[in-house]
mmCIF file of C-alpha atoms in Angstrom:
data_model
loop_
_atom_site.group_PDB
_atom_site.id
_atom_site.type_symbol
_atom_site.label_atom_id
_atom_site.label_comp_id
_atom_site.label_asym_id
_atom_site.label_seq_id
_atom_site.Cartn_x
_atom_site.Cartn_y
_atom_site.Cartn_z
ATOM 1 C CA UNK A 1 0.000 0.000 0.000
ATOM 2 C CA UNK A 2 1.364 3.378 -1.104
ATOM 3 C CA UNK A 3 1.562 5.894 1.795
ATOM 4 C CA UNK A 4 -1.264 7.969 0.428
ATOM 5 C CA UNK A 5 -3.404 4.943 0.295
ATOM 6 C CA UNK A 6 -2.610 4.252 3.934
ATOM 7 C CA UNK A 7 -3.239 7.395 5.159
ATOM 8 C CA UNK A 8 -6.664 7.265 3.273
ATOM 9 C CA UNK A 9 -7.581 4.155 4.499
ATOM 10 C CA UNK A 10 -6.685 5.800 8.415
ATOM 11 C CA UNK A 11 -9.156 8.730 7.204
ATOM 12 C CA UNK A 12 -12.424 6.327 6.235
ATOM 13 C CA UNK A 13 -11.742 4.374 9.427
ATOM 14 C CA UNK A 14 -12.238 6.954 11.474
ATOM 15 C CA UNK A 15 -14.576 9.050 9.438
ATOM 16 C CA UNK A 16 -16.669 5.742 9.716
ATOM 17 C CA UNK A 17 -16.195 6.018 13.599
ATOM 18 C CA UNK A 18 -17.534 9.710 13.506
ATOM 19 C CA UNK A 19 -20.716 8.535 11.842
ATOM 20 C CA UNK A 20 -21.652 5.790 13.768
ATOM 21 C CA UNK A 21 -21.243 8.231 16.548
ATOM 22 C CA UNK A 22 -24.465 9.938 14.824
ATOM 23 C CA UNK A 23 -22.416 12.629 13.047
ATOM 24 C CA UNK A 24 -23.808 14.058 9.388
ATOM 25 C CA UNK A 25 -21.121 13.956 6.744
ATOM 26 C CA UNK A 26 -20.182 17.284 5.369
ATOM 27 C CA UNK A 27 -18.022 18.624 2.483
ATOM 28 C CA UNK A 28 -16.609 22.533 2.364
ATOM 29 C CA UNK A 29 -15.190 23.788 -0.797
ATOM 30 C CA UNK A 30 -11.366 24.055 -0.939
ATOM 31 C CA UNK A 31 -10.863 27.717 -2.183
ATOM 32 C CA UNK A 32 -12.923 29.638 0.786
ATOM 33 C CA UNK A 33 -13.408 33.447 0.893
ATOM 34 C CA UNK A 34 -10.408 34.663 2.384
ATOM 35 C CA UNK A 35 -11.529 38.543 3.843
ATOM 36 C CA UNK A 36 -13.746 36.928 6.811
ATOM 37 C CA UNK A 37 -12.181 33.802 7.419
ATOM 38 C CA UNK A 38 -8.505 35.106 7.758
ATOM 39 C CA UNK A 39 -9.469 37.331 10.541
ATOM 40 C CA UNK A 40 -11.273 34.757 12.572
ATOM 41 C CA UNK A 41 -8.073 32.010 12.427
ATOM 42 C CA UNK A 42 -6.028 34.334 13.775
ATOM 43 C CA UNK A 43 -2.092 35.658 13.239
ATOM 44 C CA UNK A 44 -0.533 32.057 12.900
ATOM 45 C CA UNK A 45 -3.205 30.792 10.284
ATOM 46 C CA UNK A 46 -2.990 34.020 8.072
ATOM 47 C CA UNK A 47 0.628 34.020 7.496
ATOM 48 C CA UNK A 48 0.512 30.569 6.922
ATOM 49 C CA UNK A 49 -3.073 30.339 4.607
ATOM 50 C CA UNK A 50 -2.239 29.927 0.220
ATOM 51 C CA UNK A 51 -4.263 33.262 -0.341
ATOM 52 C CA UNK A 52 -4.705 33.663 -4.494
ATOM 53 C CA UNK A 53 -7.266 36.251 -6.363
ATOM 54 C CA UNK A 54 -10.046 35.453 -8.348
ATOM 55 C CA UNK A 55 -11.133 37.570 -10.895
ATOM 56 C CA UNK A 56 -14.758 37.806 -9.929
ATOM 57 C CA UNK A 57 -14.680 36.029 -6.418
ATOM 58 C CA UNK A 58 -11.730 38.298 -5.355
ATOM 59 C CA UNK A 59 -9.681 37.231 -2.837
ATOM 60 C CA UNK A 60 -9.433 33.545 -2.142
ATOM 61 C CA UNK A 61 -7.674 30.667 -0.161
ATOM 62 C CA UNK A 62 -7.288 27.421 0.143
ATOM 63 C CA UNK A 63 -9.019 25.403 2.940
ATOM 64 C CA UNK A 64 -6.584 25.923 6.009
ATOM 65 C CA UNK A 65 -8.725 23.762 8.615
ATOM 66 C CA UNK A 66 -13.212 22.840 8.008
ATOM 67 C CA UNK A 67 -14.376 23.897 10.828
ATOM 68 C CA UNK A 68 -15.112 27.835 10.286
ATOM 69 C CA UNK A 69 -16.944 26.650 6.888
ATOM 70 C CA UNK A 70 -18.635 23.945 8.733
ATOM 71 C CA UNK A 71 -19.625 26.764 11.426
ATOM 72 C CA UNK A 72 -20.911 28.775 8.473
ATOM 73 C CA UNK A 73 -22.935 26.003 7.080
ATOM 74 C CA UNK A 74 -24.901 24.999 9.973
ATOM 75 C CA UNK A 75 -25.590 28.529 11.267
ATOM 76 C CA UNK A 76 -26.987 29.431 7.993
ATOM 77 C CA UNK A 77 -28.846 26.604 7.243
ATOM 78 C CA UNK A 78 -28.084 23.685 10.203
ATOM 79 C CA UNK A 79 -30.716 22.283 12.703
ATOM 80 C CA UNK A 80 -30.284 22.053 16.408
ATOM 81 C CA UNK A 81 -29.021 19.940 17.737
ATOM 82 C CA UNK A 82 -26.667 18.631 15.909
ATOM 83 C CA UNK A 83 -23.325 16.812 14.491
ATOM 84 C CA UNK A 84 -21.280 16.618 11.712
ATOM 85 C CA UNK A 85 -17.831 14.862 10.621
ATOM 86 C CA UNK A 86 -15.633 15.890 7.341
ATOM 87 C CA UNK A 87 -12.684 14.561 5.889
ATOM 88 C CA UNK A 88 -9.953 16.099 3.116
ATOM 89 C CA UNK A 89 -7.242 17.732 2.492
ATOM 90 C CA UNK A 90 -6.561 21.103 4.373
ATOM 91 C CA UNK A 91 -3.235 23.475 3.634
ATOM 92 C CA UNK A 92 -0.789 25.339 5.472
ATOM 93 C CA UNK A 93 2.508 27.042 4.023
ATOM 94 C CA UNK A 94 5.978 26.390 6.312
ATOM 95 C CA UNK A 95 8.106 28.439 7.249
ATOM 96 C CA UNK A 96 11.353 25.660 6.844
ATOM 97 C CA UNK A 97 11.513 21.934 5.982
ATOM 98 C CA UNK A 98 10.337 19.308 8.517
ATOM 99 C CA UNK A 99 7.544 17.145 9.877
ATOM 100 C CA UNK A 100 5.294 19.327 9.005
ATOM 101 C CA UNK A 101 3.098 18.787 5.824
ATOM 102 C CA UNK A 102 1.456 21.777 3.931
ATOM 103 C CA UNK A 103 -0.708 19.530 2.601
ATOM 104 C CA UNK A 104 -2.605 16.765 4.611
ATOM 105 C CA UNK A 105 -5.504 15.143 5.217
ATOM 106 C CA UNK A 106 -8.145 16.264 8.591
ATOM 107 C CA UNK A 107 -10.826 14.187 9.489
ATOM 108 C CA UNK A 108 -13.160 16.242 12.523
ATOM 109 C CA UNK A 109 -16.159 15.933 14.590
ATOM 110 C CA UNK A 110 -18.160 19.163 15.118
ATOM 111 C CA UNK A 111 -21.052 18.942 18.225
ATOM 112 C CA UNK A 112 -23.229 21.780 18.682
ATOM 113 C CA UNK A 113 -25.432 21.223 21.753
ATOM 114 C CA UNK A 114 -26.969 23.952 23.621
ATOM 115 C CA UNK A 115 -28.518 22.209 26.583
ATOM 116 C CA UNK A 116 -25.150 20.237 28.286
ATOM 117 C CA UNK A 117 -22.217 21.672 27.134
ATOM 118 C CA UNK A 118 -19.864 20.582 29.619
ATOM 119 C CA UNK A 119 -21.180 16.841 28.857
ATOM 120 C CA UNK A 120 -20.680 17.635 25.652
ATOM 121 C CA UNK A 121 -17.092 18.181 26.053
ATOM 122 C CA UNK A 122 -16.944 15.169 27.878
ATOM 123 C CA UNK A 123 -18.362 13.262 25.049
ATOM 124 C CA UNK A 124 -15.822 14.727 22.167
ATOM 125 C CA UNK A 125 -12.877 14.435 24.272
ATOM 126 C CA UNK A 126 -13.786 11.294 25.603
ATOM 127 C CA UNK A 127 -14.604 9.862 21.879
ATOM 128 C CA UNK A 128 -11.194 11.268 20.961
ATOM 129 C CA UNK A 129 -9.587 9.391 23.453
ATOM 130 C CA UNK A 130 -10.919 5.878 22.573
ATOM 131 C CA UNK A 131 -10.364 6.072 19.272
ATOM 132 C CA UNK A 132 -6.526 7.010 19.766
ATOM 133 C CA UNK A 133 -6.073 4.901 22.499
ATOM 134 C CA UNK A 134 -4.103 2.169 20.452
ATOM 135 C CA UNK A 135 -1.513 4.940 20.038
ATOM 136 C CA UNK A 136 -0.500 5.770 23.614
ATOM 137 C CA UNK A 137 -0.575 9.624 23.287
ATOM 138 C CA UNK A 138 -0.158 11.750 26.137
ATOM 139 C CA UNK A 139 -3.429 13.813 26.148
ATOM 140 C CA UNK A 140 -3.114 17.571 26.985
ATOM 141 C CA UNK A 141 -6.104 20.086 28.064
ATOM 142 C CA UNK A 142 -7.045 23.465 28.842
ATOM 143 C CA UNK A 143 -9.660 26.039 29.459
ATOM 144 C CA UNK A 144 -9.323 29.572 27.742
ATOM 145 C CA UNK A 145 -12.484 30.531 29.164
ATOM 146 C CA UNK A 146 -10.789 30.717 32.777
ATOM 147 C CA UNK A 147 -7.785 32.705 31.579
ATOM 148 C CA UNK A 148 -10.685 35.186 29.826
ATOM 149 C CA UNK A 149 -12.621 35.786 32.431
ATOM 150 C CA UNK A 150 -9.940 36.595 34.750
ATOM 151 C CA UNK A 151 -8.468 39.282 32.223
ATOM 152 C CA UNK A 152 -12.231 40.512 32.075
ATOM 153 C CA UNK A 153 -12.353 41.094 35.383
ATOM 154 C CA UNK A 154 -9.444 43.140 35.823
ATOM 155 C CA UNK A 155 -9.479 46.122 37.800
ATOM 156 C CA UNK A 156 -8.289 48.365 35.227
ATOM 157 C CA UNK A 157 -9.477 50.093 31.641
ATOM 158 C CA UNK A 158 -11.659 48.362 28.917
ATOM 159 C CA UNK A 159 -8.442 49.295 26.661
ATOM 160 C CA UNK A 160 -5.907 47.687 28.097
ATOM 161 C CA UNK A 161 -8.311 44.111 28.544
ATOM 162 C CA UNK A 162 -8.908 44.365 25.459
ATOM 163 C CA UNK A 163 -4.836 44.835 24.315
ATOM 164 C CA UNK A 164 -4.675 41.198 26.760
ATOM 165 C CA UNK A 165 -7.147 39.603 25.167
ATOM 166 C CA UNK A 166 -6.278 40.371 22.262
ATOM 167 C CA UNK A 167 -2.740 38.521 22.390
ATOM 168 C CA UNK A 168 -4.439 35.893 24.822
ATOM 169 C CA UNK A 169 -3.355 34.063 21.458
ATOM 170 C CA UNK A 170 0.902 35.215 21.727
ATOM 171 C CA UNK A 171 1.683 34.092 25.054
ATOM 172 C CA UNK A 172 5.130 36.224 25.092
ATOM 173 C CA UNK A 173 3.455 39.508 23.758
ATOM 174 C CA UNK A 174 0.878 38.910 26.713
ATOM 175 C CA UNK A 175 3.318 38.653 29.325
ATOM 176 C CA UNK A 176 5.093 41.387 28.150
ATOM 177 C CA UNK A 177 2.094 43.303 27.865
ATOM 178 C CA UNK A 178 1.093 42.431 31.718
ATOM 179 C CA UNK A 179 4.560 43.241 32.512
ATOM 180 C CA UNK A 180 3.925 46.712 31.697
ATOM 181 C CA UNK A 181 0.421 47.122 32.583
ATOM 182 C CA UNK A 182 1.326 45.999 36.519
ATOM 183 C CA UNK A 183 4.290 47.732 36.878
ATOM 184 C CA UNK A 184 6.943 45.400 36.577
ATOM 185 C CA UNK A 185 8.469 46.525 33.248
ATOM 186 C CA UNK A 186 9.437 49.844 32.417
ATOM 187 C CA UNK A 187 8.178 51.485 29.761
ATOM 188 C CA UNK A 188 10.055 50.635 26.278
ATOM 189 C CA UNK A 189 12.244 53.565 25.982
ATOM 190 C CA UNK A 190 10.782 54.402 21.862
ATOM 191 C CA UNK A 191 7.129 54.658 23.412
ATOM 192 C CA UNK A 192 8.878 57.072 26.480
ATOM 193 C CA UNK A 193 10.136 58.864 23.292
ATOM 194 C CA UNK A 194 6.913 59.123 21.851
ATOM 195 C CA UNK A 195 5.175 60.335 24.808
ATOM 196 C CA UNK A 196 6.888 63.283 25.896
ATOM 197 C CA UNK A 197 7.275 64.357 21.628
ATOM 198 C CA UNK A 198 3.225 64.368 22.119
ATOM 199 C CA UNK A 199 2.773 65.977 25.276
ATOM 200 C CA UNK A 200 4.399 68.883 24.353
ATOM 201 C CA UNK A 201 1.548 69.652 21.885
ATOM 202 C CA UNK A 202 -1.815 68.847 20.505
ATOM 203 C CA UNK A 203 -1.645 65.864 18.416
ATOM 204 C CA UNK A 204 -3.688 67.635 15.629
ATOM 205 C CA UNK A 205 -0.725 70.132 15.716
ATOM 206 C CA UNK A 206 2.109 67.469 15.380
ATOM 207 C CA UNK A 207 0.504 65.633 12.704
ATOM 208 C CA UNK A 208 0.117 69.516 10.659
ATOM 209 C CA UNK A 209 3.681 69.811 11.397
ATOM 210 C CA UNK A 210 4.514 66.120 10.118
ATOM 211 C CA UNK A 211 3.787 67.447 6.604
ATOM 212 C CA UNK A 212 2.054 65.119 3.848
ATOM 213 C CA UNK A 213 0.452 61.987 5.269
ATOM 214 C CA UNK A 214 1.957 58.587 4.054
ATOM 215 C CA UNK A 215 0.177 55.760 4.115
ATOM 216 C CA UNK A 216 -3.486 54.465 4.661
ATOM 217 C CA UNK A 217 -4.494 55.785 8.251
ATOM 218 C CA UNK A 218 -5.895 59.170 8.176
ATOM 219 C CA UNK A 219 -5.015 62.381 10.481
ATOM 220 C CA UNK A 220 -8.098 61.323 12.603
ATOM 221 C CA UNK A 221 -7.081 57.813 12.887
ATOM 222 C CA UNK A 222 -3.616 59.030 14.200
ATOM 223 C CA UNK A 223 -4.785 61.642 16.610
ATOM 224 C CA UNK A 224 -7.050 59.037 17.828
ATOM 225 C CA UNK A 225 -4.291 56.430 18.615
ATOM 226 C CA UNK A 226 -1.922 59.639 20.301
ATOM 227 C CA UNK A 227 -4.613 60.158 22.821
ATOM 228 C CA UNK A 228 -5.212 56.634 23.110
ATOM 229 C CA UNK A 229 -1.436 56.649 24.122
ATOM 230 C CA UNK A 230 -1.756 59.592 26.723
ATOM 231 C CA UNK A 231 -4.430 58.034 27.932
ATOM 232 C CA UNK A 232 -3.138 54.512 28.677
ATOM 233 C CA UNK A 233 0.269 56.254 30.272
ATOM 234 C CA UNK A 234 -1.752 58.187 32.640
ATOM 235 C CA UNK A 235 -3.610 55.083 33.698
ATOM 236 C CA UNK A 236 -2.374 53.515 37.013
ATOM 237 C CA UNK A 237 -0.554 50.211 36.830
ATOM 238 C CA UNK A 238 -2.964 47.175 37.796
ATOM 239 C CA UNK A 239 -3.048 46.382 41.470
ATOM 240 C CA UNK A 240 -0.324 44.105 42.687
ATOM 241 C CA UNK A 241 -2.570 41.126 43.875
ATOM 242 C CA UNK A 242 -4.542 40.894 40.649
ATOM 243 C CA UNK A 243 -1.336 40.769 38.929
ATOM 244 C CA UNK A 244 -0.203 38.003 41.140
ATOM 245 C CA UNK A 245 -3.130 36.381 40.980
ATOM 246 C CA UNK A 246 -3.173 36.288 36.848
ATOM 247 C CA UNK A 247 0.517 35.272 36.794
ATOM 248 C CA UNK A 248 -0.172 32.257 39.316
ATOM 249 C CA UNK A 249 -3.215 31.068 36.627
ATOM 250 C CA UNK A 250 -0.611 31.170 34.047
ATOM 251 C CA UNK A 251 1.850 29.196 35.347
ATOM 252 C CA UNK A 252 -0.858 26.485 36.467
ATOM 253 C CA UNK A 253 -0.368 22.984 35.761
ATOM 254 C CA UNK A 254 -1.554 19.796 37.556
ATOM 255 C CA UNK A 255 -3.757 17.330 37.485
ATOM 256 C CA UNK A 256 -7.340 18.530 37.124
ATOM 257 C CA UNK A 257 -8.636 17.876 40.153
ATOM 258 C CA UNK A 258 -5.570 19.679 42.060
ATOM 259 C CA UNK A 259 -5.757 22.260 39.500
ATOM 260 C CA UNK A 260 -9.795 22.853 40.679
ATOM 261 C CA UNK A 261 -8.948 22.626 44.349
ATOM 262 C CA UNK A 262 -6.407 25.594 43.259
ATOM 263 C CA UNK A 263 -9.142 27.469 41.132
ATOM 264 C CA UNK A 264 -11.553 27.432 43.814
ATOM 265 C CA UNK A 265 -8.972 28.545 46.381
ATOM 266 C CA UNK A 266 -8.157 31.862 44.659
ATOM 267 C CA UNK A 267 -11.949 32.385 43.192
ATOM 268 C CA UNK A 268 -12.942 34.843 46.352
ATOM 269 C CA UNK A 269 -9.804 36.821 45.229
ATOM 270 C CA UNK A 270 -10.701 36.559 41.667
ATOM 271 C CA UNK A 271 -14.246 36.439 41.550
ATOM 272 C CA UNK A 272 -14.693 37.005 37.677
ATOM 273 C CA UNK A 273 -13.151 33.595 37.047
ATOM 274 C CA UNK A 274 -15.929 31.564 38.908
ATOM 275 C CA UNK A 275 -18.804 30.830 36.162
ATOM 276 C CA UNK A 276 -15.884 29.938 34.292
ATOM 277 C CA UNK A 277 -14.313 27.452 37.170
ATOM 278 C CA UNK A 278 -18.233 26.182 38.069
ATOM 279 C CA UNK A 279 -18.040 25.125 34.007
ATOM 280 C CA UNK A 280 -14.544 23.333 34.399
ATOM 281 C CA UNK A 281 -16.348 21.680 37.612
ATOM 282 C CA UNK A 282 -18.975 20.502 35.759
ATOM 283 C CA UNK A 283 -16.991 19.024 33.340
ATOM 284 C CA UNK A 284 -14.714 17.011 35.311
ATOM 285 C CA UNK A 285 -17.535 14.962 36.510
ATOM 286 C CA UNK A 286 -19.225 14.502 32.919
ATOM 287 C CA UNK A 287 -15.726 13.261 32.199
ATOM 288 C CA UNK A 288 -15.316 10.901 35.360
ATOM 289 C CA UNK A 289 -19.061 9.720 34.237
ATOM 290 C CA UNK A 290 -17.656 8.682 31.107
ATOM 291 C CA UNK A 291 -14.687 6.907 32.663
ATOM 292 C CA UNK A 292 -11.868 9.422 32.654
ATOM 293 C CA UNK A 293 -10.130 9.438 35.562
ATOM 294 C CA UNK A 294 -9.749 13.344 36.723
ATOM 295 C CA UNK A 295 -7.773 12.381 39.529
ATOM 296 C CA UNK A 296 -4.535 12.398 37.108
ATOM 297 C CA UNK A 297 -6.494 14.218 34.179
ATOM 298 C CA UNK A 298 -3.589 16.686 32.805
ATOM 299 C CA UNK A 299 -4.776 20.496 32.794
ATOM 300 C CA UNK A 300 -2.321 23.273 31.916
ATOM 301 C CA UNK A 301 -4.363 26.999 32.424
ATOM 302 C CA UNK A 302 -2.024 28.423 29.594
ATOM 303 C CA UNK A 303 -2.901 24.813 27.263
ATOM 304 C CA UNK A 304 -3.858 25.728 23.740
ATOM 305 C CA UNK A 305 -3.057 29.731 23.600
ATOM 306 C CA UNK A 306 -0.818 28.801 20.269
ATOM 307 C CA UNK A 307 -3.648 27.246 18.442
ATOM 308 C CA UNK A 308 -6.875 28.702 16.589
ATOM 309 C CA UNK A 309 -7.810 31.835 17.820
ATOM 310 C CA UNK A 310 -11.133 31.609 17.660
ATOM 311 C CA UNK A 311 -11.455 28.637 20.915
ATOM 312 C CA UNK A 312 -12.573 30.386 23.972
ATOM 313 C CA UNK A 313 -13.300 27.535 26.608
ATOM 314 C CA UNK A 314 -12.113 23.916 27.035
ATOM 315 C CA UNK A 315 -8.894 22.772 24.586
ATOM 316 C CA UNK A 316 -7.293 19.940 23.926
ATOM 317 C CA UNK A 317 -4.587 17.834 21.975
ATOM 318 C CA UNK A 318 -2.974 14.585 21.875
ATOM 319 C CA UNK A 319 1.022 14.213 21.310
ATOM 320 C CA UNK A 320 3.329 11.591 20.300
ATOM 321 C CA UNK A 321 6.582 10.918 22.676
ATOM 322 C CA UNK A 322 8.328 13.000 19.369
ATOM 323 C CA UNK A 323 8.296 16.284 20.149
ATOM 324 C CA UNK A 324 9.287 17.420 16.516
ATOM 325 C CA UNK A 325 5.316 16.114 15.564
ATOM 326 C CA UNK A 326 2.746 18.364 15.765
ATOM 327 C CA UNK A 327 -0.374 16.921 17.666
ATOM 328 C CA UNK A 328 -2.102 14.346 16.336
ATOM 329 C CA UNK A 329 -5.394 15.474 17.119
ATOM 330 C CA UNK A 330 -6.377 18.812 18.399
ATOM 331 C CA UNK A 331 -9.788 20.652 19.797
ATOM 332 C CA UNK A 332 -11.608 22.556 21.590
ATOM 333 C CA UNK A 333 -15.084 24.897 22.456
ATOM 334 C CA UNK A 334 -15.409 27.729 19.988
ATOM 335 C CA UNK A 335 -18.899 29.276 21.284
ATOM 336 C CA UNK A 336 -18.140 32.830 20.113
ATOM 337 C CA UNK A 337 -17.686 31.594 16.685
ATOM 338 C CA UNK A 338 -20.713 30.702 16.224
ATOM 339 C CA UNK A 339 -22.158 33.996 17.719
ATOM 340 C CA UNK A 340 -19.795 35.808 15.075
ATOM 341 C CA UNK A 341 -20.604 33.649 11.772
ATOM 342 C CA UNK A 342 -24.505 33.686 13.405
ATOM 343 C CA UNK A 343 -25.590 37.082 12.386
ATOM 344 C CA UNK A 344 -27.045 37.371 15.632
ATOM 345 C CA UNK A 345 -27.734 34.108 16.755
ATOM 346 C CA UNK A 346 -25.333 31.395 18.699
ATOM 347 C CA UNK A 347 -25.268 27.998 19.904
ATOM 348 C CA UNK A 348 -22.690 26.591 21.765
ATOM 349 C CA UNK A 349 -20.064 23.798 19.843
ATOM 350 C CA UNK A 350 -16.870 22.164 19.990
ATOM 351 C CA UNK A 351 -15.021 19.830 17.935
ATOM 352 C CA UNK A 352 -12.009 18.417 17.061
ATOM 353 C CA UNK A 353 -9.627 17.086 14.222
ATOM 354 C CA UNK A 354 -7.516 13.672 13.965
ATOM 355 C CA UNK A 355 -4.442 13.732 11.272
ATOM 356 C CA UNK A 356 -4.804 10.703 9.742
ATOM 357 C CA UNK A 357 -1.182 11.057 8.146
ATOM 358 C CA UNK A 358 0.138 10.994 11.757
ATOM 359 C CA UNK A 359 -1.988 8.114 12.842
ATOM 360 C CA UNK A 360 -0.517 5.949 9.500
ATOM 361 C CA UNK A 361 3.109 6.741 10.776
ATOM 362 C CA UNK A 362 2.847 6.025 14.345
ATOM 363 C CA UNK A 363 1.095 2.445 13.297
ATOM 364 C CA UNK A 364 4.038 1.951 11.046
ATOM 365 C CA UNK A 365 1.697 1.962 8.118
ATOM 366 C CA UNK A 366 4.004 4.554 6.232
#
């Protein structure tokens, strides 16, 4: 068998799993719109996404994962509840030769459920599991939702949550963001620069001064983001203990019942993060009800903020021992997505994707 047959023959076998799980097959088109769907995969994907033009579709790419078009599909035309499972190839440039494929074959599992969806988690990741479990892959899981809410809560301006959330996505811009927002960094000496060049007048005035504009933002825009800049230097650095606080949840990583034992400790110090813990709560006993032990159940706050932008609760992956592979499967909860791609409606959903490719070589199939 030819590797490409093998790695098809991996695909069916576990797109036949997916629909005896109940799960409505789905295609997507390869070449997608690109102007919505690049800004809702985030920094990583858009560098990375084969963008072309089309003379009367405009600006196109190919396929770079299914489940934003599946997300588009079922919000413009799905049924509720509901599940779906796709299979083909998906495309991703690289930056330098390795493991990694631009090409490949995905195979997924989309659940939207609005009346458990903590047991739904439980159901995807625990469906996940069995079918890898030949494989002996160390499972790793998250929950963005608990690192959001605790940046929501913040005592300090809408701006500068939103600059955090924003790069929830980059974990070193984020730290070095909340580095400067608490205190502990000093201002980067350019930005001093900048500051004390605009205090000493009007930003309309500098920008006259500047002579012609060059480029694409316009006077207003700049004066906007100088004030903007004022503003945010004026504003006081956030208070030590929430600072503390957020850089503990970073750095948090045990198993998930010591890691909720921890949540619920600093909660009444962090108060914004406890819908958010209730829902991790919730899930770790839809997952022990389904036979996962959550005594040893890995959970890493800061799991997953390298992946997809647009997951914003429970993540996961599963990894080889090689640490030069990417994951062989990957998830997660993408609620807002489907609030975005809704036009005003939502449901909650979360999914996954298996790389069959991976599965082929770690069986020894190719």
């Amino acid at each position: 068998m030819t590797p490409k047959a093998a790695i098809r023959a991996e695909a069916e076998t576990l797109f036949a799993a997916f629909r005896a799980e109940g799960a409505v097959p789905v295609e997507a088109d390869i070449l997608q719109p690109a102007e919505t769907l690049l800004d809702l995969y985030g920094e990583d994907i858009r560098a990375r996404a084969y963008v072309t033009t089309d003379p009367l579709r405009g600006e196109m790419m190919l396929r770079p994962d299914f489940t934003v078009p599946v997300v588009q599909a079922h919000m413009a035309h799905g049924a509720e509840p509901a599940r779906y499972c796709y299979m083909g190839e998906v495309f991703r440039k690289q930056d330098v030769a390795g493991p990694r494929a631009s090409e490949y074959l995905q195979v997924g599992f989309e659940l939207f459920d609005r009346t458990a969806p903590e047991q739904a988690d439980a159901q995807v990741f625990a469906l996940f599991a069995r079918l890898l479990a030949p494989l002996n892959l160390r499972a790793a899981t998250g929950d963005i939702g608990i690192l959001m809410a605790a940046v929501r809560g913040l005592s300090t301006t809408d701006r500068r949550k939103s600059a955090l959330l924003r790069h929830i996505w980059r974990p070193n811009r984020f730290r070095a963001l909340l580095d400067r927002f608490s205190g502990r960094a000093p201002m980067p000496a350019a930005r001093a620069a900048l500051l004390d060049h605009l205090q000493k007048d009007t930003p309309e005035a500098l920008i006259d001064a500047a002579g012609t504009l060059v480029g694409l933002r316009t006077a207003q825009d700049i004066a906007a983001r100088a004030r903007a800049l004022i503003e945010d230097a004026a504003t006081a650095p956030i208070a030590a203990p929430e600072a503390a606080l957020l850089y503990d949840l970073l750095s948090l990583q045990a198993p998930a019942r010591a890691a909720l034992n921890h949540l619920r400790g600093i909660t009444p110090m962090l108060p914004a993060i406890a819908p958010a813990v209730d829902r991790f709560a919730a899930r770790l006993d839809a997952l022990d009800a389904l036979g996962t032990d959550t005594q040893t159940f890995p959970f890493e706050a800061s799991h997953g903020r390298t992946s997809l932008e647009y997951y914003d609760g429970f993540v996961f992956s599963f990894h080889a021992t090689d640490p030069t592979l990417p994951p062989v499967a990957s998830g997660g909860r993408y609620d807002a997505l489907t609030a975005v791609l809704g036009a005003g409606r939502s449901i909650p959903a979360v999914g996954g994707v298996i790389r069959p490719g991976l599965v082929a070589r770690l069986k020894g199939e190719i």
